[in-house]
XYZ file of N, CA and C in Angstrom:
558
model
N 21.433 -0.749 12.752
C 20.249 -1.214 12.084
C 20.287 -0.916 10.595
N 20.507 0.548 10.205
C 20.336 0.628 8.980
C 21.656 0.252 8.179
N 22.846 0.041 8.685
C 24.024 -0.725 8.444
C 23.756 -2.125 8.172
N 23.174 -3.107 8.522
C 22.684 -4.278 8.332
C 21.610 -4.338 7.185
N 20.862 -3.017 7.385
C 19.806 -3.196 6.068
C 20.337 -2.887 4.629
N 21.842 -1.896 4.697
C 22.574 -1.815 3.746
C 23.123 -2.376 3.148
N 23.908 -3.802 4.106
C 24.605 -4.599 3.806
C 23.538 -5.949 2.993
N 22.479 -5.963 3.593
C 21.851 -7.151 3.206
C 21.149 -6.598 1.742
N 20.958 -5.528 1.578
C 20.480 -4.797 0.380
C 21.503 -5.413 -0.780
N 22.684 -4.544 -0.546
C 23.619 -4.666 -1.071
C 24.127 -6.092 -1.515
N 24.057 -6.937 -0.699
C 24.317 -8.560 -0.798
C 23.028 -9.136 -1.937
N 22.162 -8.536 -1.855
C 20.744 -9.252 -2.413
C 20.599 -8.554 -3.720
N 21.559 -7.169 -4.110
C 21.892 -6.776 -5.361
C 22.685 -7.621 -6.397
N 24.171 -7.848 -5.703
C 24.590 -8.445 -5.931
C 24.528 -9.867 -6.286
N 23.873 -10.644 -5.607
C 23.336 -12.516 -5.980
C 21.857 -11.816 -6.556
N 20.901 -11.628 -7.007
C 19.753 -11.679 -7.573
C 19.957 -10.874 -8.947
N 19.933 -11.719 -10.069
C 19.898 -10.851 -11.121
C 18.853 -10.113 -11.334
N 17.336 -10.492 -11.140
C 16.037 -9.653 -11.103
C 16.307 -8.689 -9.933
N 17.086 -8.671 -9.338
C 17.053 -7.473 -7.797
C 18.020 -6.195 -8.622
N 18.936 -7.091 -9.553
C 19.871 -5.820 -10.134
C 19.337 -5.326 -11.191
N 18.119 -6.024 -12.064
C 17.255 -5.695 -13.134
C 16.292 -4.372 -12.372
N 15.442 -4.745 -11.450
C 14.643 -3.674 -10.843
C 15.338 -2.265 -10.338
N 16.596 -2.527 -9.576
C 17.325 -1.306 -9.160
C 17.631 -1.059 -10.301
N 17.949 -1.499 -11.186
C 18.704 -0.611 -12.931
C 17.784 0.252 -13.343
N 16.656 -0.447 -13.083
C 15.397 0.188 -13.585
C 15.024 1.420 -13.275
N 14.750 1.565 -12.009
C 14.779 2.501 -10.944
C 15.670 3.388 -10.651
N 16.872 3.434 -11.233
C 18.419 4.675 -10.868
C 17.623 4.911 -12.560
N 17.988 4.673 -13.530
C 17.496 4.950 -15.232
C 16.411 4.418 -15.928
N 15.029 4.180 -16.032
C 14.660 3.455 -16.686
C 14.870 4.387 -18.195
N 15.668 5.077 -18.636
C 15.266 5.800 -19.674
C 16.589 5.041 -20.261
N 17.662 4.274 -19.540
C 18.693 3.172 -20.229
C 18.049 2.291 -21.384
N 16.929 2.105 -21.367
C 16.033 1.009 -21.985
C 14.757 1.150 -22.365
N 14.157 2.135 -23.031
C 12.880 2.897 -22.849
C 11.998 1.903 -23.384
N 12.519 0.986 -24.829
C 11.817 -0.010 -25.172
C 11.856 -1.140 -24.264
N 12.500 -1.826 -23.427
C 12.687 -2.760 -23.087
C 11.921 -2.428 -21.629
N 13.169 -3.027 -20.631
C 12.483 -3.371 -18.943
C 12.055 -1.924 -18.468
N 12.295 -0.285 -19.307
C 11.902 0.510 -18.528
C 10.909 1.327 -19.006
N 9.747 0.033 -19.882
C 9.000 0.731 -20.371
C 7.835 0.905 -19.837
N 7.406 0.121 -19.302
C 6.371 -0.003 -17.920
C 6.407 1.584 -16.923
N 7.348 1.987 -16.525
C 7.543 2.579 -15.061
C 7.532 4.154 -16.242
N 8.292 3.993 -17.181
C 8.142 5.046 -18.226
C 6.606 5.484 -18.602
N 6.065 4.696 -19.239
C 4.644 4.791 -19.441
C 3.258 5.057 -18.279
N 4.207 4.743 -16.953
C 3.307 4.813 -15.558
C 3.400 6.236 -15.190
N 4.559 6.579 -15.803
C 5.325 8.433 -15.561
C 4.329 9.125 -16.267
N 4.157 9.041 -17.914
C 3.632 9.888 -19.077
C 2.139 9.722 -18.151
N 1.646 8.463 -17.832
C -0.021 8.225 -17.231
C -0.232 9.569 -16.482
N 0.919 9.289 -15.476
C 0.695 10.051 -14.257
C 0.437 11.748 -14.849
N 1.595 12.201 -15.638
C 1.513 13.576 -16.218
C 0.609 14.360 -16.957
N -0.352 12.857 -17.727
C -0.867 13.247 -18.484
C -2.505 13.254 -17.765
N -2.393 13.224 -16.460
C -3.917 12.849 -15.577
C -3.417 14.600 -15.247
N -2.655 14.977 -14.924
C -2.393 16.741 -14.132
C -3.178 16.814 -12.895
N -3.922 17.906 -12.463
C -4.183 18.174 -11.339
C -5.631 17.882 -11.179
N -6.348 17.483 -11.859
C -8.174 16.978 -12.084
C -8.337 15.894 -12.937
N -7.389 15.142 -13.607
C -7.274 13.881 -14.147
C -8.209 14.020 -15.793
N -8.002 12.813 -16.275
C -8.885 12.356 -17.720
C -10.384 12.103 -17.357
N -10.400 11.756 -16.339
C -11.952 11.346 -16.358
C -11.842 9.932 -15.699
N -12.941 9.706 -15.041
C -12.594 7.953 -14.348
C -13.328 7.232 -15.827
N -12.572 6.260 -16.031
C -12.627 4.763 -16.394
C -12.392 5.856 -18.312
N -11.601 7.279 -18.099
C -11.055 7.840 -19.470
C -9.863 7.727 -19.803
N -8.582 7.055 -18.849
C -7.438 6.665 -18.593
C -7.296 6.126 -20.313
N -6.222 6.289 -19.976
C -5.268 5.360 -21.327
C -4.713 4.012 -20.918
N -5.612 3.461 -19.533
C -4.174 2.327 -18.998
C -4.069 1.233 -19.451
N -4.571 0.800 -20.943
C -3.978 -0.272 -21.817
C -2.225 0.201 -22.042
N -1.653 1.691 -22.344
C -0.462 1.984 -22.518
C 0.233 1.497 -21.232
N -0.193 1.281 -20.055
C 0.871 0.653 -19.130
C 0.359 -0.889 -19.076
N 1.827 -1.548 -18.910
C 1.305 -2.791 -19.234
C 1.482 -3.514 -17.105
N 0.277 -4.694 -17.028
C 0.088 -4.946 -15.737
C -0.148 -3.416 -14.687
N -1.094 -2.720 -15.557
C -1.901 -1.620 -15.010
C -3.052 -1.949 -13.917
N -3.248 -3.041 -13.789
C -4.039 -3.567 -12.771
C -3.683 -4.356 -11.711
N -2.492 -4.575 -11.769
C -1.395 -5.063 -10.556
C -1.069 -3.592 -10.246
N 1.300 -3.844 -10.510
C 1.470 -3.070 -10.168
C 1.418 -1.763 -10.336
N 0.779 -1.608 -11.295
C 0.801 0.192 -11.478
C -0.688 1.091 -11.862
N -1.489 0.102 -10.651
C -3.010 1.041 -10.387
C -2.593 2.362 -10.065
N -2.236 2.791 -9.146
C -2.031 4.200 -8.728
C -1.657 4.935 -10.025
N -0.647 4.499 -10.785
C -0.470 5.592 -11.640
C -1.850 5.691 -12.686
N -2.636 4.478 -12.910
C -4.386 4.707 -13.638
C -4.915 5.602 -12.946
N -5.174 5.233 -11.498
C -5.530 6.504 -10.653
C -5.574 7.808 -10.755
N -3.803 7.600 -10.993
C -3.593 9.142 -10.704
C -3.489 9.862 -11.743
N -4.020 8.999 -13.338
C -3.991 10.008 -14.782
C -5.237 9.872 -14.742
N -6.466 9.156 -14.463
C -8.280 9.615 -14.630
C -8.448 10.171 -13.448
N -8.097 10.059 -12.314
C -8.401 11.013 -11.084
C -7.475 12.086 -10.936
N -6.453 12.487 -11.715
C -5.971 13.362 -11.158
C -4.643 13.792 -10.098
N -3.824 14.571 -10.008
C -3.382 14.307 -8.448
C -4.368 14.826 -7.507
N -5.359 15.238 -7.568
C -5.896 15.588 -6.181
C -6.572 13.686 -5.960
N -7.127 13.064 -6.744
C -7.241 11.826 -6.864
C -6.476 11.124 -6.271
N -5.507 11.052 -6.639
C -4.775 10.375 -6.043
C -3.709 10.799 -4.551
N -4.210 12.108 -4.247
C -4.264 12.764 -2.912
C -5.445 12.066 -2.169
N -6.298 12.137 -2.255
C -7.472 11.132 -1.560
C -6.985 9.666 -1.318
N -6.211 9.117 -2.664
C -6.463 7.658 -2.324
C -5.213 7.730 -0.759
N -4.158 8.211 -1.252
C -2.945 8.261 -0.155
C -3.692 8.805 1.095
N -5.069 9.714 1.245
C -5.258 10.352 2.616
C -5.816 9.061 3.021
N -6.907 7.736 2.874
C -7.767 6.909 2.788
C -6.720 6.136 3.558
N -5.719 5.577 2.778
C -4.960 4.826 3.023
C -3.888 5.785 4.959
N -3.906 6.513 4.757
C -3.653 7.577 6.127
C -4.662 7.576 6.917
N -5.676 7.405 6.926
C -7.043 7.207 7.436
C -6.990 6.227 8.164
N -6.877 5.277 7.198
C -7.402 3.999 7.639
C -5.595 3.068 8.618
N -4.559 3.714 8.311
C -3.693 3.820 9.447
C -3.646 4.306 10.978
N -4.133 5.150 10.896
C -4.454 5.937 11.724
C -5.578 5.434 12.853
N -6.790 4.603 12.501
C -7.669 3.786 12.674
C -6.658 2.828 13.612
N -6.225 2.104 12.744
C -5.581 0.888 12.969
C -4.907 0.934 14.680
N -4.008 1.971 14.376
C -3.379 2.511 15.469
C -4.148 2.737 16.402
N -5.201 3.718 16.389
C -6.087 3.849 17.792
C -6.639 2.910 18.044
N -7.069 1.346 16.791
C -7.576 0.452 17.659
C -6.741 -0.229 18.732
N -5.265 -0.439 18.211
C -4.241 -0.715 18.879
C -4.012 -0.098 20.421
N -4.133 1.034 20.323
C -3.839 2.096 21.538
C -4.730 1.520 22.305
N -6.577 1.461 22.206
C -7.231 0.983 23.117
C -7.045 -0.408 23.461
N -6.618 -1.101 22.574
C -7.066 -2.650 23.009
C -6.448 -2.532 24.589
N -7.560 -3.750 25.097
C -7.155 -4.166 26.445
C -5.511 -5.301 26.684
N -5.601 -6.091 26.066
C -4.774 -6.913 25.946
C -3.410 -6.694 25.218
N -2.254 -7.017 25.653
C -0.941 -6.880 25.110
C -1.099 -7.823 23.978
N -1.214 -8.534 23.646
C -1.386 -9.619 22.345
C -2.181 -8.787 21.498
N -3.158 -8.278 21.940
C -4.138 -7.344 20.862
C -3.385 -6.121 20.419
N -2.943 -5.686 21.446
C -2.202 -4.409 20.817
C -1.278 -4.516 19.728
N -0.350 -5.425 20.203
C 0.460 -5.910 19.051
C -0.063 -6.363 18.024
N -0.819 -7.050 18.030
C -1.401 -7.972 16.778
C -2.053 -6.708 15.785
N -2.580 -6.043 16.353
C -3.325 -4.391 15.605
C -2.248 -3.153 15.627
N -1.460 -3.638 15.792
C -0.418 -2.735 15.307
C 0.571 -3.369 14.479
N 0.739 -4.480 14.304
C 1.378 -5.294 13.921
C 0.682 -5.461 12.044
N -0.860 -5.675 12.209
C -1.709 -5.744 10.912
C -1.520 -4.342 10.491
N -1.850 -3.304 11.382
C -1.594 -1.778 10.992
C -0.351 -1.678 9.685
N 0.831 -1.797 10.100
C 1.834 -1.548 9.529
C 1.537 -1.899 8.330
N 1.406 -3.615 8.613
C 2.012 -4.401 7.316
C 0.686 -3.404 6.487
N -0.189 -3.205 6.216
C -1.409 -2.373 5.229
C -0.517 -1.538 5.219
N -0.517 -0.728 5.931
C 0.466 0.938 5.399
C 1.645 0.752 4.708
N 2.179 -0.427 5.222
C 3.928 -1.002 4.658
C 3.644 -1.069 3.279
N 2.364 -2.022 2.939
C 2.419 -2.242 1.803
C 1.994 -1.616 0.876
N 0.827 -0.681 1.103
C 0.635 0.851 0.297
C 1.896 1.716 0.155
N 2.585 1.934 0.783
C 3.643 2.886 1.153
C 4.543 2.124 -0.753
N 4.785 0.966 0.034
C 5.769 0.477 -1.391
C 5.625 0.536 -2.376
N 4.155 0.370 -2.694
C 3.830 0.405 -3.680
C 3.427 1.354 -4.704
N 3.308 2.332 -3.729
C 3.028 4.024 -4.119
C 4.941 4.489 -4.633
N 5.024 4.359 -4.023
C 7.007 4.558 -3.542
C 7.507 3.988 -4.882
N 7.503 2.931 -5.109
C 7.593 2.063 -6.410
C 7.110 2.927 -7.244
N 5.843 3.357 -7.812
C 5.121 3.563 -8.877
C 5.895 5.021 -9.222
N 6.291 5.938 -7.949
C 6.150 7.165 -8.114
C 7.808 7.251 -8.024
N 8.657 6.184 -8.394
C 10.253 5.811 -8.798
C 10.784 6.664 -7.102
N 10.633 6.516 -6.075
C 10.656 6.955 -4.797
C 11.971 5.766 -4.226
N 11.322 4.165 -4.562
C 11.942 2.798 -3.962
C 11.930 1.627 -5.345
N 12.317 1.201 -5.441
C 12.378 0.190 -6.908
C 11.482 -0.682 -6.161
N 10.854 -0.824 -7.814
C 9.286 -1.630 -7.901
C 9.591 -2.965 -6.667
N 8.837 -3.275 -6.291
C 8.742 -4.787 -5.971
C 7.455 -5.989 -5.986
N 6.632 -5.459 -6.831
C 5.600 -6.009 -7.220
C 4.358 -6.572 -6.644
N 4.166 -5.960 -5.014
C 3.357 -5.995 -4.019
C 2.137 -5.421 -4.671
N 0.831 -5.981 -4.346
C -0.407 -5.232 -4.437
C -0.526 -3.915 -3.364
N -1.664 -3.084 -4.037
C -1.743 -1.953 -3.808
C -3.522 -2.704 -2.452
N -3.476 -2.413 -1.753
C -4.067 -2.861 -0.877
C -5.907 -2.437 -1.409
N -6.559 -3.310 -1.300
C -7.929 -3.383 -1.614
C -8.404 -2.780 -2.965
N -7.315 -2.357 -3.930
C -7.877 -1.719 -5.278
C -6.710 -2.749 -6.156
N -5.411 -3.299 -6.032
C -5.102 -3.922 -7.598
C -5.741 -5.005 -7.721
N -5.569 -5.930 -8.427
C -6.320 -6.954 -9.028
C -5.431 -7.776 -8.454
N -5.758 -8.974 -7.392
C -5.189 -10.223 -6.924
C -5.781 -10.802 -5.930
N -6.691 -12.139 -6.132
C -7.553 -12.560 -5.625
C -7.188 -13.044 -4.150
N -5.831 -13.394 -4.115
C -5.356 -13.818 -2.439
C -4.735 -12.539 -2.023
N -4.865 -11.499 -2.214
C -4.193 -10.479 -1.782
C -5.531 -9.819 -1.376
N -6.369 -9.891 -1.897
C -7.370 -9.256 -1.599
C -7.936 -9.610 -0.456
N -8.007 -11.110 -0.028
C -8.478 -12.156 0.857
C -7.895 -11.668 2.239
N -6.252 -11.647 1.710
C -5.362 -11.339 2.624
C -5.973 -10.482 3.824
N -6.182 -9.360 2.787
C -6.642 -7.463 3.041
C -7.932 -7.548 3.577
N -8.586 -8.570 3.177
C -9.667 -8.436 4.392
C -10.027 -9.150 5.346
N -9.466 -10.208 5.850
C -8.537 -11.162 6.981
C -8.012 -10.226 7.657
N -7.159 -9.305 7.380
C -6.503 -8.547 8.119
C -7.575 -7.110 8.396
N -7.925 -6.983 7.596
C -9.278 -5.664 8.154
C -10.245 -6.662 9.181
N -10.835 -7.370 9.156
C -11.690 -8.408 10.215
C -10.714 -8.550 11.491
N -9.651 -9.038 11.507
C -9.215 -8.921 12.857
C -9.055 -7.383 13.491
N -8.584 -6.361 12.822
C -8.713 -5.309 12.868
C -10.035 -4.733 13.642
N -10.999 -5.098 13.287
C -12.469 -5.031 13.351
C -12.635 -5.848 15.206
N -12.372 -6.462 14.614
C -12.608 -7.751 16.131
C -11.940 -7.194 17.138
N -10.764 -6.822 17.039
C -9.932 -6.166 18.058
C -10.634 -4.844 18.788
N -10.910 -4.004 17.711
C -12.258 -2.832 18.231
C -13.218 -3.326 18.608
N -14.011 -3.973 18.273
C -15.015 -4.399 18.998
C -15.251 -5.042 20.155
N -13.495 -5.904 20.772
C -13.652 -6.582 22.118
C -13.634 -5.718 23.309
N -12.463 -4.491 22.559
C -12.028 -3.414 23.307
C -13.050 -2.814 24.140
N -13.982 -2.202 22.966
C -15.318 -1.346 23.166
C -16.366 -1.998 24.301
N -16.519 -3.411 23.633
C -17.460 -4.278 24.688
C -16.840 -4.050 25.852
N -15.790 -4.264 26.055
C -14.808 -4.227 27.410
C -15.104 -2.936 28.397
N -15.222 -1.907 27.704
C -15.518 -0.569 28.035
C -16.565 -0.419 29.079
N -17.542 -1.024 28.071
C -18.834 -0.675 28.163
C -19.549 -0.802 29.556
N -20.074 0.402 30.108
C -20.494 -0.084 31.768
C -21.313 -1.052 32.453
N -21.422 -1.974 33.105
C -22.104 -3.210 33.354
C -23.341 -2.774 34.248
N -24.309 -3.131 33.828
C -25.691 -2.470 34.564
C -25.287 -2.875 35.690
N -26.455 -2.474 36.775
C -26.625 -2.678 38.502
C -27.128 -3.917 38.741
N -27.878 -4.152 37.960
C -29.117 -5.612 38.220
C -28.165 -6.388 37.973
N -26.706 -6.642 37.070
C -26.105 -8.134 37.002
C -24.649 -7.488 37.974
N -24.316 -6.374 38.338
C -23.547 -6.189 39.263
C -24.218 -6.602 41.019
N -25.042 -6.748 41.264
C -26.029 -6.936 42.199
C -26.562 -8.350 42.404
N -26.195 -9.171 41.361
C -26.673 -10.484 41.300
C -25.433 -11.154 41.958
């Protein structure tokens, strides 16, 4: 498995010049401090310069990172909130995984389970990257940060996928629920 994910990595380095721009980025951005690695550079100083109780909300500097409201909210986050700030947003996002999963666990139906574990991931998948990305962990890939960056079909997405989420708990629960005597009796 992870032999195949190496190889196809590796293949998609190689043919994508933006795939070998982002990994360059990501092994050094300090190769280019003015140029492509000034973004992820400036998302670093954000982050350092928020410390352990942050600037203050909405005291950020995040005009200095540029597309601070796409990909690199977390690091705004995490210089006006702080890292304990941005310890919350990552527990929220653990939270609300965690959710996902037990709705999964109960559902009645094999299609439901999957389908709510299936929505589960992809939310955590895509927080995960994007945190991972910001915090030079996985090279950027320019995914929204789930229900806080700025992107109007991503957002749509995120709550399409929280509503079925929702629906899935709620058929479960009804399902549960004990059926009086008077319509068991009828």
């Amino acid at each position: 498995g992870f032999s195949l994910f190496g190889a196809g990595a590796y293949f998609a380095w190689r043919s994508f010049s933006h795939v070998q721009t982002r990994v360059n980025i990501w092994l050094d951005p300090w190769k280019n401090p003015a140029g492509d690695g000034y973004q992820i550079i400036q998302s670093l100083f954000a982050m350092a310069f928020g410390g352990v109780t942050g600037t203050g909300l909405g005291l950020g500097g995040g005009v200095r990172i540029p597309a601070s409201e796409n990909d690199f909210i977390f690091a705004v986050i995490a210089e006006e909130l702080g890292l304990a700030g941005g310890a919350l947003v990552l527990i929220a996002y653990l939270l609300m995984v965690g959710s996902g999963l037990r709705i999964a666990t109960r559902a009645d139906h094999a299609f439901d389970k999957l389908l709510a574990t299936g929505l589960t991931l992809l939310l955590g998948l895509q927080a995960f990257i994007i945190v991972a990305g910001v915090l030079r962990v996985l090279p950027l890939t320019g995914v929204t940060l789930p229900f806080v960056s700025y992107g109007g079909s991503s957002l749509v997405v995120n709550y399409v996928l929280l509503a079925l989420l929702l629906r899935i708990s709620d058929e479960s629960e009804h399902s549960r629920q004990p059926v009086p005597m008077a319509e068991v009796a009828a």
